[in-house]
Amino acid sequence: MIDFEKLAGENIASLIPYQPGKPVKELERELGIKKAIKLASNENPLGIPPKSKEALMNFLDELNRYPLGDCYYLREKLSKKLNVAQNELLFGTGSNEIIELLIRTFVKPGENVVSFAPSFSVYGIIAQANNSFCKWVETDKDFIVNFDKILENIDEKTRLVFLANPNNPTGTYFSEEQLVSFLDKVREDILVILDEAYYEFVDAADYPNSLKLMKKYPNLFSMRTFSKAYGLAGLRIGYIIGNSKALDMLNRVRQPFNVNMAAQVAAIAALDDHDFLRKVIKNNRDGKLYLYKEFQRLGLKYYETQANFILVDVGDGNRVFNELLHKGVIVRFLGPKLAPFIRVSIGLPDENKVFIKKLEEVIGG
Ligand SMILES: Cc1ncc(COP(=O)(O)O)c(C=O)c1O
């Protein structure tokens, strides 16, 4: 008998795959219900930008061609918008692919990456798949990032530090002052990767201006995505901004046509859809204030968020998650280390209302 686990190796055989949120259609089929609500994957409740939809309709006849390998037109547009050079940008199949490219390019087997916990599990999954590992540094009370502890955990085999800001699954953030103090102390050959997937939702005045800081710290990078505020999660497109020589290394590793044509076309149009982005940000802000108010009324502790989801303490996260599921509302349970919590994505006003109604039934009864 072939031992596939042995062939793959211990690092692969012991990997625990990423658990995505359950799709709405699957739950509706399982429960025989209609109108289930998914508030589990921090997706955009307003759909895709109308300008992207129109652009997608108009490009279908070109699908027989390969996409532009360097995302030329998107690169040109985004570099103007961000005021960075074109070679200070690199695109990927979601920011997930950028994480993978960073690890495959800069981390050799036996070396490591560092992040704080709880945070985005994909850093650890990809590191392990590449015969490396992630050192998870516990946060302090209320999920405050302890940068001194991160510095203590960086060793001679550390290559990358991933810092999700705002963080997933907590929605919390660290300030520019905290980041600068860390950057002043960390070795300059450690690449510091800010994961700014929720960047567009941030309204905190002291949130780091990563593009400005990169001018002083060439080891600082920012990853962003079209999956969240821009509503294109299904097309898979994200990017990294930073030092052109470092990105040139990633460019050698990436597949020639890593970003598909539909994603490029939709992303270009999305950057022009200012009206859509405004609505998305407003819906998120209004939804957040509504949910804060309702959690207060229900006596539930929550964490103020800078993103499009909220972490809330419901006592027994697993039970509440499962009971909500049976009532047609999909939220996220985050596992035993975050047992008291659920994470809920901010939805449309009606979705938020239904969620609160069902939550009240679950925790009240
Ligand atoms: C912190 C963080 N980084 C990266 C991603 C991945 O985003 P993408 O869809 O661009 O791969 C997510 C998605 O949920 C996230 O929460």
GROMACS .gro file of C-alpha atoms and ligand atoms in nm:
model
  381
    1MET     CA    1   0.000   0.000   0.000
    2ILE     CA    2   0.130   0.348  -0.080
    3ASP     CA    3   0.178   0.562   0.231
    4PHE     CA    4   0.076   0.902   0.097
    5GLU     CA    5   0.118   1.069   0.436
    6LYS     CA    6   0.477   0.954   0.445
    7LEU     CA    7   0.531   1.069   0.088
    8ALA     CA    8   0.391   1.414   0.168
    9GLY     CA    9   0.596   1.438   0.488
   10GLU     CA   10   0.511   1.507   0.851
   11ASN     CA   11   0.468   1.882   0.798
   12ILE     CA   12   0.193   1.825   0.539
   13ALA     CA   13   0.026   1.523   0.701
   14SER     CA   14  -0.018   1.711   1.030
   15LEU     CA   15  -0.158   2.027   0.868
   16ILE     CA   16  -0.506   2.128   0.980
   17PRO     CA   17  -0.676   2.282   0.675
   18TYR     CA   18  -0.826   2.631   0.693
   19GLN     CA   19  -1.197   2.616   0.782
   20PRO     CA   20  -1.399   2.850   0.561
   21GLY     CA   21  -1.742   2.978   0.669
   22LYS     CA   22  -2.034   2.764   0.552
   23PRO     CA   23  -2.189   2.889   0.226
   24VAL     CA   24  -2.554   3.008   0.245
   25LYS     CA   25  -2.675   2.760  -0.020
   26GLU     CA   26  -2.528   2.466   0.172
   27LEU     CA   27  -2.704   2.563   0.495
   28GLU     CA   28  -3.035   2.621   0.314
   29ARG     CA   29  -3.007   2.275   0.158
   30GLU     CA   30  -2.919   2.109   0.489
   31LEU     CA   31  -3.200   2.273   0.687
   32GLY     CA   32  -3.453   2.287   0.402
   33ILE     CA   33  -3.494   2.662   0.461
   34LYS     CA   34  -3.479   2.973   0.245
   35LYS     CA   35  -3.326   3.311   0.324
   36ALA     CA   36  -3.037   3.202   0.541
   37ILE     CA   37  -2.798   3.485   0.631
   38LYS     CA   38  -2.421   3.457   0.617
   39LEU     CA   39  -2.229   3.686   0.849
   40ALA     CA   40  -1.928   3.456   0.878
   41SER     CA   41  -1.655   3.546   0.629
   42ASN     CA   42  -1.628   3.926   0.644
   43GLU     CA   43  -1.761   3.954   0.291
   44ASN     CA   44  -1.914   4.266   0.141
   45PRO     CA   45  -2.292   4.266   0.203
   46LEU     CA   46  -2.354   4.521  -0.075
   47GLY     CA   47  -2.244   4.284  -0.349
   48ILE     CA   48  -1.994   4.374  -0.619
   49PRO     CA   49  -1.936   4.732  -0.739
   50PRO     CA   50  -2.179   4.813  -1.025
   51LYS     CA   51  -1.887   4.944  -1.233
   52SER     CA   52  -1.708   4.609  -1.194
   53LYS     CA   53  -2.021   4.423  -1.300
   54GLU     CA   54  -2.049   4.631  -1.614
   55ALA     CA   55  -1.680   4.589  -1.697
   56LEU     CA   56  -1.707   4.211  -1.646
   57MET     CA   57  -2.003   4.187  -1.885
   58ASN     CA   58  -1.807   4.369  -2.152
   59PHE     CA   59  -1.492   4.161  -2.145
   60LEU     CA   60  -1.630   3.805  -2.177
   61ASP     CA   61  -1.529   3.775  -2.543
   62GLU     CA   62  -1.164   3.808  -2.447
   63LEU     CA   63  -1.157   3.501  -2.223
   64ASN     CA   64  -0.979   3.294  -2.489
   65ARG     CA   65  -0.668   3.504  -2.420
   66TYR     CA   66  -0.425   3.478  -2.131
   67PRO     CA   67  -0.445   3.761  -1.878
   68LEU     CA   68  -0.173   4.026  -1.860
   69GLY     CA   69   0.099   3.861  -1.655
   70ASP     CA   70   0.208   4.185  -1.491
   71CYS     CA   71  -0.144   4.329  -1.438
   72TYR     CA   72  -0.021   4.629  -1.639
   73TYR     CA   73  -0.334   4.847  -1.644
   74LEU     CA   74  -0.429   4.775  -1.286
   75ARG     CA   75  -0.072   4.842  -1.176
   76GLU     CA   76  -0.070   5.174  -1.360
   77LYS     CA   77  -0.400   5.282  -1.206
   78LEU     CA   78  -0.323   5.173  -0.852
   79SER     CA   79   0.027   5.321  -0.854
   80LYS     CA   80  -0.125   5.661  -0.939
   81LYS     CA   81  -0.392   5.627  -0.673
   82LEU     CA   82  -0.143   5.529  -0.401
   83ASN     CA   83   0.135   5.751  -0.529
   84VAL     CA   84   0.390   5.469  -0.536
   85ALA     CA   85   0.613   5.351  -0.823
   86GLN     CA   86   0.473   5.077  -1.047
   87ASN     CA   87   0.745   4.835  -0.936
   88GLU     CA   88   0.651   4.892  -0.572
   89LEU     CA   89   0.333   4.687  -0.633
   90LEU     CA   90   0.282   4.315  -0.684
   91PHE     CA   91  -0.053   4.141  -0.734
   92GLY     CA   92  -0.172   3.800  -0.626
   93THR     CA   93  -0.467   3.564  -0.620
   94GLY     CA   94  -0.598   3.726  -0.303
   95SER     CA   95  -0.363   3.843  -0.031
   96ASN     CA   96  -0.348   3.474   0.060
   97GLU     CA   97  -0.126   3.417  -0.243
   98ILE     CA   98   0.095   3.708  -0.139
   99ILE     CA   99   0.143   3.541   0.202
  100GLU     CA  100   0.241   3.223   0.021
  101LEU     CA  101   0.480   3.405  -0.214
  102LEU     CA  102   0.648   3.582   0.078
  103ILE     CA  103   0.706   3.258   0.264
  104ARG     CA  104   0.819   3.060  -0.041
  105THR     CA  105   1.057   3.338  -0.142
  106PHE     CA  106   1.212   3.444   0.186
  107VAL     CA  107   1.173   3.157   0.434
  108LYS     CA  108   1.384   2.843   0.397
  109PRO     CA  109   1.299   2.509   0.562
  110GLY     CA  110   1.371   2.530   0.934
  111GLU     CA  111   1.347   2.910   0.943
  112ASN     CA  112   1.042   3.078   1.093
  113VAL     CA  113   0.791   3.361   1.079
  114VAL     CA  114   0.643   3.543   1.379
  115SER     CA  115   0.295   3.679   1.439
  116PHE     CA  116   0.074   3.754   1.739
  117ALA     CA  117  -0.218   3.541   1.854
  118PRO     CA  118  -0.503   3.527   1.799
  119SER     CA  119  -0.467   3.635   1.438
  120PHE     CA  120  -0.505   3.509   1.080
  121SER     CA  121  -0.436   3.134   1.081
  122VAL     CA  122  -0.320   3.126   0.718
  123TYR     CA  123   0.030   3.255   0.815
  124GLY     CA  124   0.085   2.935   1.014
  125ILE     CA  125  -0.072   2.700   0.759
  126ILE     CA  126   0.143   2.827   0.473
  127ALA     CA  127   0.458   2.834   0.686
  128GLN     CA  128   0.406   2.472   0.790
  129ALA     CA  129   0.338   2.363   0.432
  130ASN     CA  130   0.678   2.508   0.344
  131ASN     CA  131   0.867   2.319   0.616
  132SER     CA  132   0.879   2.628   0.831
  133PHE     CA  133   0.659   2.736   1.121
  134CYS     CA  134   0.491   3.038   1.274
  135LYS     CA  135   0.581   3.143   1.628
  136TRP     CA  136   0.254   3.274   1.768
  137VAL     CA  137   0.312   3.538   2.039
  138GLU     CA  138   0.012   3.571   2.274
  139THR     CA  139  -0.146   3.916   2.299
  140ASP     CA  140  -0.205   4.084   2.637
  141LYS     CA  141  -0.544   4.141   2.798
  142ASP     CA  142  -0.809   4.267   2.554
  143PHE     CA  143  -0.592   4.146   2.264
  144ILE     CA  144  -0.340   4.428   2.294
  145VAL     CA  145  -0.031   4.344   2.089
  146ASN     CA  146   0.280   4.306   2.303
  147PHE     CA  147   0.560   4.425   2.074
  148ASP     CA  148   0.831   4.362   2.336
  149LYS     CA  149   0.726   3.997   2.348
  150ILE     CA  150   0.734   3.983   1.968
  151LEU     CA  151   1.091   4.121   1.975
  152GLU     CA  152   1.190   3.858   2.232
  153ASN     CA  153   1.055   3.582   2.006
  154ILE     CA  154   1.246   3.694   1.699
  155ASP     CA  155   1.556   3.477   1.667
  156GLU     CA  156   1.836   3.433   1.413
  157LYS     CA  157   1.608   3.208   1.203
  158THR     CA  158   1.319   3.455   1.184
  159ARG     CA  159   1.263   3.602   0.840
  160LEU     CA  160   0.916   3.759   0.841
  161VAL     CA  161   0.681   3.917   1.093
  162PHE     CA  162   0.312   3.925   1.000
  163LEU     CA  163   0.107   4.195   1.175
  164ALA     CA  164  -0.262   4.202   1.086
  165ASN     CA  165  -0.389   4.556   1.141
  166PRO     CA  166  -0.683   4.572   1.197
  167ASN     CA  167  -0.653   4.221   1.332
  168ASN     CA  168  -0.877   3.929   1.238
  169PRO     CA  169  -1.063   3.788   1.437
  170THR     CA  170  -1.061   4.065   1.700
  171GLY     CA  171  -1.115   4.380   1.489
  172THR     CA  172  -0.866   4.559   1.716
  173TYR     CA  173  -0.567   4.763   1.592
  174PHE     CA  174  -0.229   4.901   1.694
  175SER     CA  175  -0.123   5.265   1.648
  176GLU     CA  176   0.150   5.428   1.441
  177GLU     CA  177   0.338   5.510   1.761
  178GLN     CA  178   0.344   5.143   1.866
  179LEU     CA  179   0.452   5.033   1.519
  180VAL     CA  180   0.730   5.293   1.489
  181SER     CA  181   0.872   5.198   1.827
  182PHE     CA  182   0.880   4.833   1.708
  183LEU     CA  183   1.036   4.923   1.371
  184ASP     CA  184   1.308   5.121   1.548
  185LYS     CA  185   1.408   4.811   1.745
  186VAL     CA  186   1.363   4.522   1.502
  187ARG     CA  187   1.659   4.402   1.291
  188GLU     CA  188   1.644   4.555   0.945
  189ASP     CA  189   1.672   4.218   0.770
  190ILE     CA  190   1.342   4.108   0.926
  191LEU     CA  191   1.063   4.186   0.680
  192VAL     CA  192   0.766   4.336   0.862
  193ILE     CA  193   0.445   4.260   0.672
  194LEU     CA  194   0.143   4.466   0.769
  195ASP     CA  195  -0.168   4.275   0.670
  196GLU     CA  196  -0.407   4.560   0.596
  197ALA     CA  197  -0.692   4.355   0.448
  198TYR     CA  198  -0.950   4.576   0.626
  199TYR     CA  199  -0.766   4.905   0.562
  200GLU     CA  200  -1.058   5.083   0.393
  201PHE     CA  201  -1.284   5.041   0.698
  202VAL     CA  202  -1.045   5.200   0.949
  203ASP     CA  203  -1.147   5.530   1.109
  204ALA     CA  204  -0.898   5.554   1.398
  205ALA     CA  205  -0.693   5.873   1.370
  206ASP     CA  206  -0.374   5.712   1.505
  207TYR     CA  207  -0.379   5.416   1.263
  208PRO     CA  208  -0.035   5.381   1.097
  209ASN     CA  209   0.026   5.549   0.763
  210SER     CA  210   0.215   5.252   0.624
  211LEU     CA  211   0.298   5.411   0.287
  212LYS     CA  212   0.465   5.706   0.457
  213LEU     CA  213   0.657   5.480   0.698
  214MET     CA  214   0.791   5.266   0.411
  215LYS     CA  215   1.000   5.562   0.296
  216LYS     CA  216   1.195   5.541   0.621
  217TYR     CA  217   1.179   5.163   0.679
  218PRO     CA  218   1.262   4.961   0.364
  219ASN     CA  219   1.179   4.638   0.548
  220LEU     CA  220   0.813   4.746   0.589
  221PHE     CA  221   0.540   4.615   0.354
  222SER     CA  222   0.162   4.643   0.333
  223MET     CA  223  -0.072   4.374   0.197
  224ARG     CA  224  -0.418   4.482   0.088
  225THR     CA  225  -0.707   4.314  -0.092
  226PHE     CA  226  -1.006   4.367  -0.318
  227SER     CA  227  -1.196   4.098  -0.123
  228LYS     CA  228  -1.343   4.315   0.151
  229ALA     CA  229  -1.443   4.680   0.096
  230TYR     CA  230  -1.424   4.636  -0.283
  231GLY     CA  231  -1.656   4.334  -0.281
  232LEU     CA  232  -1.454   4.104  -0.510
  233ALA     CA  233  -1.378   3.810  -0.276
  234GLY     CA  234  -1.498   3.556  -0.531
  235LEU     CA  235  -1.250   3.675  -0.794
  236ARG     CA  236  -0.945   3.649  -0.565
  237ILE     CA  237  -0.724   3.952  -0.602
  238GLY     CA  238  -0.494   4.124  -0.355
  239TYR     CA  239  -0.161   4.303  -0.359
  240ILE     CA  240   0.147   4.404  -0.168
  241ILE     CA  241   0.312   4.745  -0.158
  242GLY     CA  242   0.680   4.785  -0.071
  243ASN     CA  243   1.044   4.789  -0.169
  244SER     CA  244   1.084   4.717  -0.542
  245LYS     CA  245   1.391   4.494  -0.498
  246ALA     CA  246   1.207   4.272  -0.252
  247LEU     CA  247   0.902   4.253  -0.482
  248ASP     CA  248   1.133   4.163  -0.771
  249MET     CA  249   1.223   3.849  -0.573
  250LEU     CA  250   0.854   3.760  -0.528
  251ASN     CA  251   0.800   3.825  -0.897
  252ARG     CA  252   1.051   3.552  -0.985
  253VAL     CA  253   0.858   3.297  -0.779
  254ARG     CA  254   0.499   3.377  -0.880
  255GLN     CA  255   0.325   3.189  -1.160
  256PRO     CA  256   0.329   3.374  -1.494
  257PHE     CA  257  -0.049   3.438  -1.503
  258ASN     CA  258  -0.132   3.425  -1.133
  259VAL     CA  259  -0.409   3.690  -1.143
  260ASN     CA  260  -0.694   3.599  -1.376
  261MET     CA  261  -0.835   3.837  -1.634
  262ALA     CA  262  -1.177   3.882  -1.472
  263ALA     CA  263  -1.012   3.983  -1.146
  264GLN     CA  264  -0.794   4.243  -1.317
  265VAL     CA  265  -1.085   4.392  -1.515
  266ALA     CA  266  -1.315   4.405  -1.212
  267ALA     CA  267  -1.046   4.555  -0.986
  268ILE     CA  268  -0.968   4.836  -1.233
  269ALA     CA  269  -1.337   4.928  -1.251
  270ALA     CA  270  -1.378   4.897  -0.872
  271LEU     CA  271  -1.112   5.163  -0.818
  272ASP     CA  272  -1.334   5.404  -1.012
  273ASP     CA  273  -1.653   5.317  -0.825
  274HIS     CA  274  -1.623   5.581  -0.554
  275ASP     CA  275  -1.998   5.582  -0.498
  276PHE     CA  276  -1.996   5.210  -0.415
  277LEU     CA  277  -1.704   5.242  -0.173
  278ARG     CA  278  -1.876   5.533   0.003
  279LYS     CA  279  -2.192   5.324   0.049
  280VAL     CA  280  -1.989   5.029   0.178
  281ILE     CA  281  -1.810   5.241   0.438
  282LYS     CA  282  -2.133   5.409   0.550
  283ASN     CA  283  -2.319   5.077   0.577
  284ASN     CA  284  -2.034   4.940   0.784
  285ARG     CA  285  -2.020   5.239   1.016
  286ASP     CA  286  -2.398   5.246   1.069
  287GLY     CA  287  -2.410   4.867   1.118
  288LYS     CA  288  -2.128   4.877   1.368
  289LEU     CA  289  -2.300   5.145   1.579
  290TYR     CA  290  -2.629   4.953   1.565
  291LEU     CA  291  -2.463   4.629   1.675
  292TYR     CA  292  -2.268   4.803   1.956
  293LYS     CA  293  -2.596   4.946   2.086
  294GLU     CA  294  -2.773   4.611   2.071
  295PHE     CA  295  -2.484   4.425   2.239
  296GLN     CA  296  -2.494   4.684   2.517
  297ARG     CA  297  -2.870   4.634   2.556
  298LEU     CA  298  -2.812   4.257   2.580
  299GLY     CA  299  -2.529   4.304   2.830
  300LEU     CA  300  -2.270   4.141   2.602
  301LYS     CA  301  -1.903   4.242   2.604
  302TYR     CA  302  -1.768   4.321   2.257
  303TYR     CA  303  -1.449   4.464   2.117
  304GLU     CA  304  -1.462   4.793   1.929
  305THR     CA  305  -1.374   4.716   1.571
  306GLN     CA  306  -1.180   4.891   1.296
  307ALA     CA  307  -1.291   4.630   1.044
  308ASN     CA  308  -1.619   4.489   0.904
  309PHE     CA  309  -1.680   4.236   1.181
  310ILE     CA  310  -1.716   4.231   1.559
  311LEU     CA  311  -1.590   3.987   1.820
  312VAL     CA  312  -1.850   3.943   2.091
  313ASP     CA  313  -1.846   3.744   2.414
  314VAL     CA  314  -2.159   3.527   2.428
  315GLY     CA  315  -2.042   3.293   2.708
  316ASP     CA  316  -2.044   2.972   2.505
  317GLY     CA  317  -1.944   3.050   2.147
  318ASN     CA  318  -1.987   2.699   2.015
  319ARG     CA  319  -2.342   2.661   2.145
  320VAL     CA  320  -2.450   3.004   2.023
  321PHE     CA  321  -2.286   2.941   1.684
  322ASN     CA  322  -2.468   2.608   1.642
  323GLU     CA  323  -2.806   2.736   1.759
  324LEU     CA  324  -2.781   3.039   1.531
  325LEU     CA  325  -2.695   2.804   1.246
  326HIS     CA  326  -3.018   2.612   1.306
  327LYS     CA  327  -3.205   2.939   1.290
  328GLY     CA  328  -3.048   3.019   0.952
  329VAL     CA  329  -2.779   3.264   1.064
  330ILE     CA  330  -2.417   3.172   0.993
  331VAL     CA  331  -2.157   3.342   1.214
  332ARG     CA  332  -1.810   3.224   1.308
  333PHE     CA  333  -1.700   3.017   1.608
  334LEU     CA  334  -1.325   3.053   1.648
  335GLY     CA  335  -1.227   2.734   1.831
  336PRO     CA  336  -1.141   2.639   2.188
  337LYS     CA  337  -0.888   2.919   2.247
  338LEU     CA  338  -1.162   3.176   2.188
  339ALA     CA  339  -1.439   2.961   2.338
  340PRO     CA  340  -1.661   3.238   2.481
  341PHE     CA  341  -1.677   3.433   2.156
  342ILE     CA  342  -1.844   3.447   1.819
  343ARG     CA  343  -1.731   3.673   1.535
  344VAL     CA  344  -2.006   3.835   1.332
  345SER     CA  345  -1.956   4.019   1.004
  346ILE     CA  346  -2.145   4.347   0.976
  347GLY     CA  347  -2.426   4.294   0.724
  348LEU     CA  348  -2.706   4.496   0.568
  349PRO     CA  349  -2.941   4.667   0.818
  350ASP     CA  350  -3.203   4.390   0.781
  351GLU     CA  351  -2.944   4.116   0.823
  352ASN     CA  352  -2.807   4.281   1.138
  353LYS     CA  353  -3.162   4.303   1.278
  354VAL     CA  354  -3.236   3.936   1.207
  355PHE     CA  355  -2.904   3.837   1.364
  356ILE     CA  356  -2.983   4.032   1.682
  357LYS     CA  357  -3.336   3.887   1.700
  358LYS     CA  358  -3.208   3.530   1.670
  359LEU     CA  359  -2.917   3.596   1.905
  360GLU     CA  360  -3.159   3.724   2.166
  361GLU     CA  361  -3.367   3.406   2.127
  362VAL     CA  362  -3.054   3.192   2.165
  363ILE     CA  363  -2.899   3.361   2.466
  364GLY     CA  364  -3.232   3.438   2.632
  365GLY     CA  365  -3.376   3.090   2.603
  366LIG     C1  366  -0.632   3.945   0.806
  366LIG     C2  367  -0.661   3.887   0.673
  366LIG     N1  368  -0.564   3.880   0.582
  366LIG     C3  369  -0.584   3.827   0.460
  366LIG     C4  370  -0.707   3.777   0.425
  366LIG     C5  371  -0.720   3.711   0.290
  366LIG     O1  372  -0.783   3.790   0.201
  366LIG     P1  373  -0.783   3.754   0.045
  366LIG     O2  374  -0.925   3.728   0.013
  366LIG     O3  375  -0.728   3.877  -0.020
  366LIG     O4  376  -0.695   3.634   0.022
  366LIG     C6  377  -0.812   3.781   0.515
  366LIG     C7  378  -0.943   3.724   0.478
  366LIG     O5  379  -1.031   3.703   0.553
  366LIG     C8  380  -0.788   3.837   0.643
  366LIG     O6  381  -0.885   3.840   0.735
   0.00000   0.00000   0.00000
